[in-house]
PDB file of C-alpha atoms in Angstrom:
ATOM      1  CA  MET F  17     -40.611  84.490 109.531  1.00 85.00           C
ATOM      2  CA  PRO F  18     -41.980  87.788 108.009  1.00 90.00           C
ATOM      3  CA  VAL F  19     -41.239  88.530 104.275  1.00 94.00           C
ATOM      4  CA  PRO F  20     -40.086  92.086 103.818  1.00 95.00           C
ATOM      5  CA  ALA F  21     -42.122  94.291 101.473  1.00 94.00           C
ATOM      6  CA  GLY F  22     -40.250  94.028  97.398  1.00 90.00           C
ATOM      7  CA  VAL F  23     -39.155  90.096  98.359  1.00 94.00           C
ATOM      8  CA  GLY F  24     -41.431  87.672  96.249  1.00 91.00           C
ATOM      9  CA  LEU F  25     -42.319  84.667  97.866  1.00 91.00           C
ATOM     10  CA  CYS F  26     -40.729  82.534  95.510  1.00 90.00           C
ATOM     11  CA  GLU F  27     -36.926  84.483  96.503  1.00 90.00           C
ATOM     12  CA  ALA F  28     -38.104  84.544 100.064  1.00 94.00           C
ATOM     13  CA  ALA F  29     -39.162  80.232  99.446  1.00 92.00           C
ATOM     14  CA  ALA F  30     -35.324  79.982  97.917  1.00 90.00           C
ATOM     15  CA  VAL F  31     -33.690  81.893 100.802  1.00 93.00           C
ATOM     16  CA  PRO F  32     -32.739  79.537 104.087  1.00 92.00           C
ATOM     17  CA  LEU F  33     -30.795  77.088 101.711  1.00 87.00           C
ATOM     18  CA  GLY F  34     -29.534  79.441  99.353  1.00 86.00           C
ATOM     19  CA  LEU F  35     -28.056  82.857 100.664  1.00 93.00           C
ATOM     20  CA  ALA F  36     -28.615  82.177 104.058  1.00 95.00           C
ATOM     21  CA  THR F  37     -26.713  79.239 103.931  1.00 95.00           C
ATOM     22  CA  ALA F  38     -23.748  80.982 101.512  1.00 95.00           C
ATOM     23  CA  LEU F  39     -23.897  83.773 104.253  1.00 97.00           C
ATOM     24  CA  LEU F  40     -23.039  81.082 107.265  1.00 97.00           C
ATOM     25  CA  LEU F  41     -20.535  78.979 105.208  1.00 97.00           C
ATOM     26  CA  LEU F  42     -18.633  82.513 104.910  1.00 95.00           C
ATOM     27  CA  THR F  43     -19.327  84.216 108.245  1.00 93.00           C
ATOM     28  CA  ASP F  44     -19.750  81.390 110.992  1.00 94.00           C
ATOM     29  CA  ALA F  45     -18.179  78.105 109.404  1.00 96.00           C
ATOM     30  CA  GLY F  46     -15.088  80.058 106.866  1.00 96.00           C
ATOM     31  CA  ARG F  47     -14.747  83.108 109.310  1.00 96.00           C
ATOM     32  CA  PHE F  48     -14.135  85.066 105.981  1.00 96.00           C
ATOM     33  CA  THR F  49     -11.626  88.135 106.222  1.00 94.00           C
ATOM     34  CA  ALA F  50     -11.691  91.216 103.996  1.00 93.00           C
ATOM     35  CA  GLY F  51      -8.836  90.503 101.204  1.00 93.00           C
ATOM     36  CA  ASP F  52      -9.272  86.488 101.542  1.00 96.00           C
ATOM     37  CA  THR F  53      -8.728  84.764  98.395  1.00 97.00           C
ATOM     38  CA  VAL F  54     -11.559  81.842  98.624  1.00 97.00           C
ATOM     39  CA  LEU F  55     -12.175  78.912  96.162  1.00 98.00           C
ATOM     40  CA  VAL F  56     -15.656  77.460  96.294  1.00 98.00           C
ATOM     41  CA  HIS F  57     -16.231  74.096  94.303  1.00 96.00           C
ATOM     42  CA  SER F  58     -19.238  73.738  92.345  1.00 92.00           C
ATOM     43  CA  ALA F  59     -19.115  77.580  91.496  1.00 94.00           C
ATOM     44  CA  SER F  60     -22.279  77.632  89.107  1.00 87.00           C
ATOM     45  CA  GLY F  61     -24.578  76.103  91.729  1.00 83.00           C
ATOM     46  CA  GLY F  62     -26.675  78.109  93.976  1.00 81.00           C
ATOM     47  CA  ILE F  63     -24.537  78.431  96.702  1.00 89.00           C
ATOM     48  CA  GLY F  64     -21.769  79.207  94.321  1.00 91.00           C
ATOM     49  CA  ASN F  65     -23.438  81.773  93.066  1.00 88.00           C
ATOM     50  CA  ALA F  66     -24.611  83.320  96.301  1.00 90.00           C
ATOM     51  CA  ILE F  67     -20.928  83.381  97.185  1.00 94.00           C
ATOM     52  CA  ALA F  68     -20.434  85.336  94.578  1.00 94.00           C
ATOM     53  CA  GLN F  69     -22.556  87.642  95.337  1.00 92.00           C
ATOM     54  CA  LEU F  70     -22.035  87.925  99.398  1.00 94.00           C
ATOM     55  CA  VAL F  71     -17.504  88.226  98.978  1.00 94.00           C
ATOM     56  CA  PRO F  72     -18.261  91.614  97.684  1.00 92.00           C
ATOM     57  CA  LEU F  73     -20.563  93.088 100.394  1.00 92.00           C
ATOM     58  CA  PHE F  74     -18.030  91.726 103.032  1.00 89.00           C
ATOM     59  CA  GLY F  75     -14.756  93.016 101.854  1.00 84.00           C
ATOM     60  CA  ARG F  76     -13.677  92.333  98.646  1.00 78.00           C
ATOM     61  CA  GLY F  77     -10.968  89.459  98.030  1.00 83.00           C
ATOM     62  CA  ARG F  78     -10.323  87.004  95.018  1.00 93.00           C
ATOM     63  CA  LEU F  79     -12.742  84.574  94.159  1.00 97.00           C
ATOM     64  CA  LEU F  80     -11.820  81.231  92.771  1.00 98.00           C
ATOM     65  CA  GLY F  81     -14.216  78.648  91.291  1.00 97.00           C
ATOM     66  CA  THR F  82     -14.383  74.863  89.627  1.00 97.00           C
ATOM     67  CA  VAL F  83     -17.169  73.692  88.025  1.00 95.00           C
ATOM     68  CA  GLY F  84     -17.782  69.538  87.110  1.00 90.00           C
ATOM     69  CA  ARG F  85     -18.102  70.863  83.358  1.00 89.00           C
ATOM     70  CA  PRO F  86     -15.933  73.053  81.240  1.00 92.00           C
ATOM     71  CA  GLU F  87     -18.588  75.156  79.766  1.00 91.00           C
ATOM     72  CA  LYS F  88     -20.049  75.766  83.167  1.00 91.00           C
ATOM     73  CA  ALA F  89     -16.795  77.890  83.627  1.00 94.00           C
ATOM     74  CA  ALA F  90     -18.078  81.337  82.099  1.00 95.00           C
ATOM     75  CA  ALA F  91     -21.448  81.250  84.297  1.00 91.00           C
ATOM     76  CA  ALA F  92     -19.293  81.470  86.919  1.00 94.00           C
ATOM     77  CA  VAL F  93     -16.914  84.243  85.783  1.00 96.00           C
ATOM     78  CA  ALA F  94     -20.275  86.436  84.942  1.00 94.00           C
ATOM     79  CA  ALA F  95     -21.939  85.698  88.117  1.00 91.00           C
ATOM     80  CA  GLY F  96     -19.014  87.487  89.821  1.00 94.00           C
ATOM     81  CA  TYR F  97     -15.785  84.905  89.874  1.00 97.00           C
ATOM     82  CA  ASP F  98     -12.629  86.281  89.318  1.00 97.00           C
ATOM     83  CA  ALA F  99     -11.454  82.897  87.441  1.00 97.00           C
ATOM     84  CA  ALA F 100     -13.100  80.040  87.369  1.00 97.00           C
ATOM     85  CA  PHE F 101     -11.379  76.163  86.205  1.00 97.00           C
ATOM     86  CA  ALA F 102     -12.814  72.674  85.275  1.00 96.00           C
ATOM     87  CA  ARG F 103     -11.975  69.953  88.055  1.00 94.00           C
ATOM     88  CA  ASP F 104      -9.670  68.192  85.735  1.00 93.00           C
ATOM     89  CA  GLU F 105      -5.935  67.101  85.436  1.00 93.00           C
ATOM     90  CA  GLY F 106      -4.986  71.073  84.978  1.00 94.00           C
ATOM     91  CA  LEU F 107      -6.938  72.222  87.798  1.00 95.00           C
ATOM     92  CA  ARG F 108      -3.912  72.343  90.463  1.00 95.00           C
ATOM     93  CA  LYS F 109      -1.729  74.275  88.321  1.00 96.00           C
ATOM     94  CA  ALA F 110      -4.683  76.654  87.045  1.00 96.00           C
ATOM     95  CA  VAL F 111      -5.177  77.468  90.860  1.00 96.00           C
ATOM     96  CA  GLU F 112      -1.547  77.925  91.795  1.00 95.00           C
ATOM     97  CA  GLU F 113      -1.091  80.700  88.978  1.00 96.00           C
ATOM     98  CA  ALA F 114      -4.365  82.158  89.601  1.00 96.00           C
ATOM     99  CA  THR F 115      -2.460  82.629  93.298  1.00 95.00           C
ATOM    100  CA  GLY F 116       0.952  83.357  92.422  1.00 94.00           C
ATOM    101  CA  GLY F 117       1.730  80.287  94.392  1.00 94.00           C
ATOM    102  CA  ARG F 118       0.600  81.595  97.404  1.00 94.00           C
ATOM    103  CA  GLY F 119      -2.275  79.485  98.007  1.00 96.00           C
ATOM    104  CA  VAL F 120      -6.318  79.883  98.980  1.00 97.00           C
ATOM    105  CA  ASP F 121      -7.175  81.310 102.481  1.00 97.00           C
ATOM    106  CA  LEU F 122     -11.125  80.146 102.038  1.00 98.00           C
ATOM    107  CA  ILE F 123     -11.928  76.773 100.339  1.00 98.00           C
ATOM    108  CA  LEU F 124     -15.842  75.783 100.239  1.00 98.00           C
ATOM    109  CA  ASP F 125     -16.027  72.373  99.396  1.00 97.00           C
ATOM    110  CA  PRO F 126     -19.727  70.245  98.753  1.00 95.00           C
ATOM    111  CA  LEU F 127     -17.661  67.243  97.499  1.00 93.00           C
ATOM    112  CA  GLY F 128     -17.028  65.105 100.220  1.00 91.00           C
ATOM    113  CA  THR F 129     -13.409  64.431 100.805  1.00 92.00           C
ATOM    114  CA  GLU F 130     -13.047  63.863  97.030  1.00 91.00           C
ATOM    115  CA  ALA F 131     -11.241  66.755  96.535  1.00 93.00           C
ATOM    116  CA  LEU F 132      -9.504  66.898 100.058  1.00 94.00           C
ATOM    117  CA  PRO F 133      -5.818  66.481  99.105  1.00 93.00           C
ATOM    118  CA  LEU F 134      -6.518  68.646  96.614  1.00 95.00           C
ATOM    119  CA  ASP F 135      -7.722  71.720  98.753  1.00 96.00           C
ATOM    120  CA  LEU F 136      -5.016  70.777 101.329  1.00 96.00           C
ATOM    121  CA  ASP F 137      -2.295  71.395  98.745  1.00 95.00           C
ATOM    122  CA  LEU F 138      -3.974  74.615  97.383  1.00 96.00           C
ATOM    123  CA  ALA F 139      -4.503  75.793 101.042  1.00 97.00           C
ATOM    124  CA  ALA F 140      -2.105  78.993 101.734  1.00 97.00           C
ATOM    125  CA  PRO F 141      -1.009  79.019 105.874  1.00 96.00           C
ATOM    126  CA  GLY F 142      -3.690  79.440 108.092  1.00 96.00           C
ATOM    127  CA  ALA F 143      -6.103  78.760 105.505  1.00 97.00           C
ATOM    128  CA  ARG F 144      -9.746  77.288 106.256  1.00 98.00           C
ATOM    129  CA  ILE F 145     -11.665  74.236 104.453  1.00 98.00           C
ATOM    130  CA  VAL F 146     -14.994  74.004 105.093  1.00 98.00           C
ATOM    131  CA  LEU F 147     -16.848  71.021 104.016  1.00 96.00           C
ATOM    132  CA  PHE F 148     -20.591  71.098 103.635  1.00 95.00           C
ATOM    133  CA  GLY F 149     -21.790  68.065 101.472  1.00 88.00           C
ATOM    134  CA  ASN F 150     -21.089  64.734  99.665  1.00 85.00           C
ATOM    135  CA  ALA F 151     -22.137  66.145  95.762  1.00 78.00           C
ATOM    136  CA  GLY F 152     -19.905  63.553  94.566  1.00 70.00           C
ATOM    137  CA  GLY F 153     -21.781  60.773  96.279  1.00 75.00           C
ATOM    138  CA  GLY F 154     -18.941  58.566  97.221  1.00 76.00           C
ATOM    139  CA  ALA F 155     -17.941  56.921 100.052  1.00 80.00           C
ATOM    140  CA  VAL F 156     -16.174  59.564 102.869  1.00 85.00           C
ATOM    141  CA  ASP F 157     -12.497  58.985 103.357  1.00 86.00           C
ATOM    142  CA  ALA F 158     -11.056  59.716 106.602  1.00 88.00           C
ATOM    143  CA  LEU F 159      -9.468  63.141 107.419  1.00 89.00           C
ATOM    144  CA  PRO F 160      -6.089  63.882 106.579  1.00 88.00           C
ATOM    145  CA  PRO F 161      -3.351  63.436 109.854  1.00 89.00           C
ATOM    146  CA  VAL F 162      -3.372  65.888 112.137  1.00 92.00           C
ATOM    147  CA  GLY F 163       0.242  66.405 111.564  1.00 91.00           C
ATOM    148  CA  ARG F 164      -0.103  67.511 108.282  1.00 90.00           C
ATOM    149  CA  LEU F 165      -2.865  70.009 109.363  1.00 92.00           C
ATOM    150  CA  MET F 166      -0.838  71.558 112.397  1.00 93.00           C
ATOM    151  CA  ALA F 167       2.629  71.732 109.704  1.00 91.00           C
ATOM    152  CA  GLY F 168       0.343  74.264 107.677  1.00 90.00           C
ATOM    153  CA  ASN F 169      -1.592  75.888 110.201  1.00 95.00           C
ATOM    154  CA  VAL F 170      -4.494  74.790 108.069  1.00 96.00           C
ATOM    155  CA  THR F 171      -8.233  74.446 109.759  1.00 96.00           C
ATOM    156  CA  ILE F 172     -11.054  71.657 108.638  1.00 96.00           C
ATOM    157  CA  THR F 173     -14.445  72.399 109.614  1.00 96.00           C
ATOM    158  CA  GLY F 174     -17.919  70.416 108.892  1.00 95.00           C
ATOM    159  CA  PHE F 175     -20.931  72.607 108.235  1.00 96.00           C
ATOM    160  CA  SER F 176     -24.767  70.981 107.893  1.00 94.00           C
ATOM    161  CA  HIS F 177     -27.162  73.726 107.266  1.00 93.00           C
ATOM    162  CA  ARG F 178     -30.071  70.779 108.773  1.00 93.00           C
ATOM    163  CA  GLY F 179     -27.670  70.564 111.748  1.00 94.00           C
ATOM    164  CA  LEU F 180     -27.013  74.185 112.442  1.00 94.00           C
ATOM    165  CA  ALA F 181     -31.011  74.424 112.465  1.00 94.00           C
ATOM    166  CA  ALA F 182     -31.855  71.583 114.607  1.00 96.00           C
ATOM    167  CA  THR F 183     -29.606  72.713 117.320  1.00 96.00           C
ATOM    168  CA  ALA F 184     -29.059  76.220 116.887  1.00 95.00           C
ATOM    169  CA  PRO F 185     -32.361  77.565 115.188  1.00 95.00           C
ATOM    170  CA  ALA F 186     -31.892  80.902 116.472  1.00 95.00           C
ATOM    171  CA  LYS F 187     -28.365  81.600 114.211  1.00 95.00           C
ATOM    172  CA  VAL F 188     -29.862  79.916 110.999  1.00 96.00           C
ATOM    173  CA  ALA F 189     -33.244  82.688 111.365  1.00 96.00           C
ATOM    174  CA  HIS F 190     -30.504  85.533 112.064  1.00 96.00           C
ATOM    175  CA  ALA F 191     -29.065  84.366 108.885  1.00 97.00           C
ATOM    176  CA  ILE F 192     -32.327  84.799 106.783  1.00 97.00           C
ATOM    177  CA  ARG F 193     -33.572  87.868 108.583  1.00 96.00           C
ATOM    178  CA  ARG F 194     -29.985  89.502 107.354  1.00 96.00           C
ATOM    179  CA  ILE F 195     -30.659  87.886 103.771  1.00 96.00           C
ATOM    180  CA  LEU F 196     -34.173  89.062 103.291  1.00 97.00           C
ATOM    181  CA  ALA F 197     -33.097  92.583 104.400  1.00 96.00           C
ATOM    182  CA  LEU F 198     -30.100  92.629 101.393  1.00 95.00           C
ATOM    183  CA  LEU F 199     -32.914  91.567  99.025  1.00 95.00           C
ATOM    184  CA  ALA F 200     -35.465  94.013 100.367  1.00 96.00           C
ATOM    185  CA  ASP F 201     -32.774  97.167  99.761  1.00 94.00           C
ATOM    186  CA  GLY F 202     -31.700  95.677  96.655  1.00 92.00           C
ATOM    187  CA  ARG F 203     -28.204  94.819  97.887  1.00 92.00           C
ATOM    188  CA  LEU F 204     -28.602  91.194  96.717  1.00 91.00           C
ATOM    189  CA  THR F 205     -30.294  89.511  94.217  1.00 86.00           C
ATOM    190  CA  LEU F 206     -31.539  86.118  93.506  1.00 84.00           C
ATOM    191  CA  PRO F 207     -32.384  84.591  90.485  1.00 79.00           C
ATOM    192  CA  VAL F 208     -34.900  81.773  90.517  1.00 85.00           C
ATOM    193  CA  THR F 209     -36.166  79.100  88.153  1.00 87.00           C
ATOM    194  CA  GLU F 210     -39.793  78.238  89.513  1.00 90.00           C
ATOM    195  CA  LEU F 211     -41.229  74.803  88.182  1.00 93.00           C
ATOM    196  CA  PRO F 212     -44.853  75.455  87.457  1.00 92.00           C
ATOM    197  CA  SER F 213     -45.417  72.050  89.513  1.00 93.00           C
ATOM    198  CA  LEU F 214     -44.703  68.860  90.984  1.00 94.00           C
ATOM    199  CA  THR F 215     -44.900  67.067  88.070  1.00 94.00           C
ATOM    200  CA  ASP F 216     -41.722  69.118  86.585  1.00 94.00           C
ATOM    201  CA  VAL F 217     -39.656  68.067  89.362  1.00 95.00           C
ATOM    202  CA  PRO F 218     -38.164  64.853  87.936  1.00 95.00           C
ATOM    203  CA  ALA F 219     -37.302  66.863  85.215  1.00 93.00           C
ATOM    204  CA  ALA F 220     -35.218  69.282  87.513  1.00 91.00           C
ATOM    205  CA  HIS F 221     -33.965  66.515  89.606  1.00 92.00           C
ATOM    206  CA  ASP F 222     -32.404  64.844  85.707  1.00 92.00           C
ATOM    207  CA  ALA F 223     -30.646  68.179  85.131  1.00 87.00           C
ATOM    208  CA  MET F 224     -29.266  68.733  88.413  1.00 81.00           C
ATOM    209  CA  ALA F 225     -27.948  65.071  87.894  1.00 83.00           C
ATOM    210  CA  ALA F 226     -26.690  65.370  84.956  1.00 82.00           C
ATOM    211  CA  GLY F 227     -24.533  68.571  86.052  1.00 70.00           C
ATOM    212  CA  GLN F 228     -26.465  70.657  83.621  1.00 75.00           C
ATOM    213  CA  ALA F 229     -28.574  72.674  86.531  1.00 73.00           C
ATOM    214  CA  THR F 230     -27.892  76.185  87.450  1.00 68.00           C
ATOM    215  CA  GLY F 231     -28.950  78.266  90.405  1.00 67.00           C
ATOM    216  CA  LYS F 232     -32.254  77.666  92.685  1.00 80.00           C
ATOM    217  CA  TYR F 233     -35.431  75.565  91.740  1.00 88.00           C
ATOM    218  CA  VAL F 234     -38.644  76.505  93.499  1.00 92.00           C
ATOM    219  CA  VAL F 235     -41.864  74.910  92.959  1.00 94.00           C
ATOM    220  CA  HIS F 236     -45.221  76.371  92.681  1.00 90.00           C
ATOM    221  CA  VAL F 237     -47.726  74.167  94.563  1.00 89.00           C
ATOM    222  CA  GLY F 238     -50.956  75.053  93.691  1.00 78.00           C
ATOM    223  CA  ALA F 239     -54.077  75.284  96.198  1.00 63.00           C
TER     224      ALA F 239
END
């Protein structure tokens, strides 16, 4: 796929599993509509930062985020979230207050089923919940009874970038081209940390495991 003028190779390398994934989560899996209230778990990560940039382009709604460590909340707000909250015992009340008790229209959740009971409690009528990973690493529980989904008019959708690339590569390619065009004309930016060599990768993995990493990482591999 050609890289447009004005887009660096380091940025381009981070597009497929960053901004392009976020675009597909919003438009394809999440069916985002202008004015939706969106809740993103792990808001300070690469996907979370990408969502913060994309939501205003598609019709600004209210954007809320959750973070694993309280000190990351400020970074999420700086990235474009209206509010961000630590995932602790006060989270449910904080989100309810932020939405005036109405609930959330779209929830993007990379935590497996760990936060799914909370997602359902916070879902507005007609809400969409998109599960797109298992960052918590725990066992994945069964989905809730159909009766609960029907009663709330709630949809739970699974999303896998790898699965979509294998079964519908043209859809992924279209998303990548769309993001590259937005980067080229300056409507998007993509902060990337470039690791100088493969020997720097273990330290980056340690930072991720400790919940201290932010944004996307790209490794420079010399000839």
